[in-house]
Amino acid sequence: MGFRDFLLVYNRIAEYCFAHCIENLNDRSLSDEEIRCVDVCCGKQVNLNHKLMSVYMEEQPKILEKRIQEVQKLESAQQTTT
């Protein structure tokens, strides 16, 4: 995951939690309820992202290996037909 990807995820989390938690834009500071909501929201989103990334890191090699095998089968099939 590159820095650009990190920023995209960070921005999505910030936008989602802002839309979900911030109710009053007339005050410069957040209410205690808004602060708690943002803390919980961001925590859940970060945990979800970590779980998704761990599953991705576990499954990606399997997917890549399967694709390599498919390409090798296609290449061997093409070589036998020529």
Coordinates of N, CA and C in Angstrom, one line a residue:
M1 N 0.9 -1.2 0.0 CA 0.0 0.0 0.0 C 0.9 1.2 0.0
G2 N 0.7 2.1 -1.0 CA 1.5 3.3 -1.1 C 0.9 4.4 -0.3
F3 N 1.7 5.5 -0.3 CA 1.2 6.7 0.4 C -0.1 7.3 -0.2
R4 N -0.2 7.2 -1.5 CA -1.4 7.7 -2.1 C -2.6 6.9 -1.7
D5 N -2.5 5.5 -1.6 CA -3.6 4.7 -1.2 C -3.9 5.0 0.3
F6 N -2.9 5.2 1.1 CA -3.1 5.5 2.5 C -3.9 6.8 2.6
L7 N -3.6 7.8 1.8 CA -4.3 9.1 1.9 C -5.8 8.9 1.4
L8 N -6.0 8.1 0.4 CA -7.3 7.8 -0.1 C -8.2 7.2 1.0
V9 N -7.6 6.2 1.7 CA -8.4 5.5 2.8 C -8.6 6.5 3.9
Y10 N -7.6 7.2 4.3 CA -7.7 8.2 5.4 C -8.8 9.2 5.0
N11 N -8.8 9.7 3.8 CA -9.9 10.7 3.4 C -11.3 10.1 3.4
R12 N -11.4 8.9 3.0 CA -12.7 8.2 3.0 C -13.2 8.1 4.4
I13 N -12.3 7.6 5.3 CA -12.7 7.5 6.7 C -13.1 8.8 7.3
A14 N -12.3 9.9 7.0 CA -12.6 11.2 7.6 C -14.0 11.7 7.0
E15 N -14.2 11.6 5.8 CA -15.5 12.0 5.2 C -16.7 11.2 5.7
Y16 N -16.5 9.9 5.8 CA -17.6 9.1 6.3 C -17.9 9.5 7.8
C17 N -16.9 9.6 8.6 CA -17.2 9.8 10.0 C -17.7 11.3 10.2
F18 N -17.2 12.2 9.4 CA -17.7 13.6 9.5 C -19.2 13.6 9.2
A19 N -19.6 13.0 8.1 CA -21.0 13.0 7.7 C -21.8 12.2 8.7
H20 N -21.3 11.2 9.3 CA -22.0 10.4 10.3 C -22.2 11.1 11.6
C21 N -21.2 11.8 12.1 CA -21.1 12.2 13.5 C -21.3 13.7 13.7
I22 N -21.0 14.6 12.8 CA -21.1 16.0 13.0 C -22.5 16.5 12.7
E23 N -23.1 17.1 13.7 CA -24.5 17.5 13.5 C -24.6 19.0 13.4
N24 N -23.7 19.7 14.1 CA -23.9 21.2 14.2 C -22.6 21.9 13.7
L25 N -22.8 22.6 12.6 CA -21.6 23.3 12.0 C -21.6 24.8 12.5
N26 N -22.5 25.2 13.4 CA -22.5 26.6 13.8 C -21.5 26.9 15.0
D27 N -20.9 25.8 15.5 CA -20.0 26.0 16.6 C -18.6 25.6 16.1
R28 N -17.5 26.3 16.6 CA -16.2 26.0 16.1 C -15.6 24.7 16.7
S29 N -16.1 24.3 17.9 CA -15.6 23.1 18.5 C -16.7 22.0 18.5
L30 N -16.2 20.8 18.6 CA -17.1 19.7 18.6 C -17.7 19.5 20.0
S31 N -18.9 19.0 20.0 CA -19.6 18.6 21.3 C -18.9 17.3 21.8
D32 N -19.1 17.1 23.1 CA -18.6 15.8 23.6 C -19.2 14.6 22.9
E33 N -20.4 14.7 22.6 CA -21.1 13.6 21.8 C -20.5 13.4 20.5
E34 N -20.2 14.5 19.8 CA -19.6 14.4 18.4 C -18.1 13.8 18.5
I35 N -17.4 14.2 19.6 CA -16.1 13.7 19.8 C -16.1 12.2 20.0
R36 N -17.0 11.7 20.9 CA -17.1 10.3 21.1 C -17.5 9.6 19.8
C37 N -18.4 10.1 19.1 CA -18.9 9.5 17.8 C -17.7 9.4 16.9
V38 N -17.0 10.4 16.7 CA -15.8 10.4 15.8 C -14.8 9.4 16.2
D39 N -14.5 9.4 17.5 CA -13.5 8.4 18.0 C -13.9 7.0 17.8
V40 N -15.2 6.7 18.0 CA -15.7 5.3 17.8 C -15.7 5.0 16.3
C41 N -16.2 5.9 15.5 CA -16.3 5.7 14.1 C -15.0 5.5 13.4
C42 N -14.0 6.4 13.8 CA -12.7 6.2 13.2 C -12.0 4.9 13.7
G43 N -12.2 4.6 14.9 CA -11.7 3.3 15.4 C -12.2 2.1 14.7
K44 N -13.5 2.1 14.5 CA -14.1 1.0 13.8 C -13.7 0.9 12.3
Q45 N -13.6 2.1 11.7 CA -13.1 2.1 10.3 C -11.7 1.6 10.2
V46 N -10.8 2.1 11.1 CA -9.4 1.7 11.0 C -9.3 0.1 11.3
N47 N -10.0 -0.4 12.3 CA -10.0 -1.8 12.6 C -10.5 -2.6 11.4
L48 N -11.6 -2.1 10.7 CA -12.1 -2.8 9.5 C -11.0 -2.8 8.4
N49 N -10.4 -1.7 8.2 CA -9.4 -1.6 7.2 C -8.2 -2.5 7.5
H50 N -7.8 -2.6 8.7 CA -6.7 -3.6 9.1 C -7.1 -5.0 8.8
K51 N -8.4 -5.4 9.2 CA -8.8 -6.7 8.9 C -8.9 -7.0 7.4
L52 N -9.4 -6.1 6.6 CA -9.4 -6.2 5.2 C -8.1 -6.4 4.6
M53 N -7.1 -5.6 5.1 CA -5.7 -5.7 4.6 C -5.1 -7.0 4.9
S54 N -5.4 -7.5 6.1 CA -4.8 -8.8 6.5 C -5.4 -9.9 5.7
V55 N -6.7 -9.9 5.4 CA -7.3 -10.9 4.5 C -6.7 -10.8 3.1
Y56 N -6.5 -9.6 2.6 CA -6.0 -9.3 1.3 C -4.5 -9.9 1.2
M57 N -3.7 -9.6 2.3 CA -2.4 -10.1 2.3 C -2.3 -11.6 2.3
E58 N -3.3 -12.2 2.9 CA -3.3 -13.7 3.0 C -3.8 -14.3 1.7
E59 N -4.8 -13.7 1.1 CA -5.4 -14.3 -0.1 C -4.7 -13.9 -1.4
Q60 N -4.0 -12.8 -1.4 CA -3.3 -12.3 -2.7 C -2.4 -13.3 -3.2
P61 N -1.5 -13.9 -2.4 CA -0.6 -14.9 -3.0 C -1.3 -16.1 -3.6
K62 N -2.4 -16.5 -3.0 CA -3.2 -17.6 -3.6 C -3.8 -17.2 -4.9
I63 N -4.3 -16.0 -5.0 CA -4.9 -15.6 -6.3 C -3.8 -15.4 -7.4
L64 N -2.7 -14.9 -7.0 CA -1.6 -14.8 -7.9 C -1.1 -16.1 -8.4
E65 N -1.0 -17.1 -7.5 CA -0.6 -18.4 -7.9 C -1.6 -19.1 -8.9
K66 N -2.8 -18.9 -8.6 CA -3.9 -19.4 -9.5 C -3.8 -18.8 -10.9
R67 N -3.6 -17.5 -11.0 CA -3.4 -16.8 -12.3 C -2.2 -17.3 -13.0
I68 N -1.1 -17.5 -12.3 CA 0.1 -18.0 -12.9 C -0.1 -19.4 -13.5
Q69 N -0.8 -20.2 -12.8 CA -1.1 -21.6 -13.3 C -2.0 -21.5 -14.5
E70 N -3.0 -20.6 -14.5 CA -3.9 -20.5 -15.7 C -3.1 -20.0 -16.9
V71 N -2.2 -19.1 -16.7 CA -1.3 -18.6 -17.8 C -0.4 -19.7 -18.3
Q72 N 0.1 -20.5 -17.4 CA 1.0 -21.6 -17.8 C 0.2 -22.6 -18.6
K73 N -1.0 -22.9 -18.2 CA -1.9 -23.9 -18.9 C -2.2 -23.4 -20.3
L74 N -2.5 -22.1 -20.4 CA -2.8 -21.5 -21.7 C -1.5 -21.5 -22.6
E75 N -0.4 -21.2 -22.1 CA 0.9 -21.3 -22.9 C 1.2 -22.7 -23.3
S76 N 1.0 -23.7 -22.4 CA 1.3 -25.1 -22.9 C 0.3 -25.5 -23.9
A77 N -1.0 -25.1 -23.8 CA -2.0 -25.5 -24.8 C -1.7 -24.9 -26.1
Q78 N -1.2 -23.6 -26.1 CA -0.8 -23.0 -27.4 C 0.4 -23.6 -28.0
Q79 N 1.3 -24.1 -27.2 CA 2.5 -24.7 -27.7 C 2.2 -26.1 -28.3
T80 N 1.3 -26.8 -27.8 CA 0.9 -28.1 -28.3 C 0.1 -28.0 -29.6
T81 N -0.6 -26.9 -29.8 CA -1.4 -26.7 -31.0 C -0.5 -26.2 -32.2
T82 N 0.7 -25.7 -31.9 CA 1.5 -25.1 -33.0 C 2.5 -26.1 -33.4

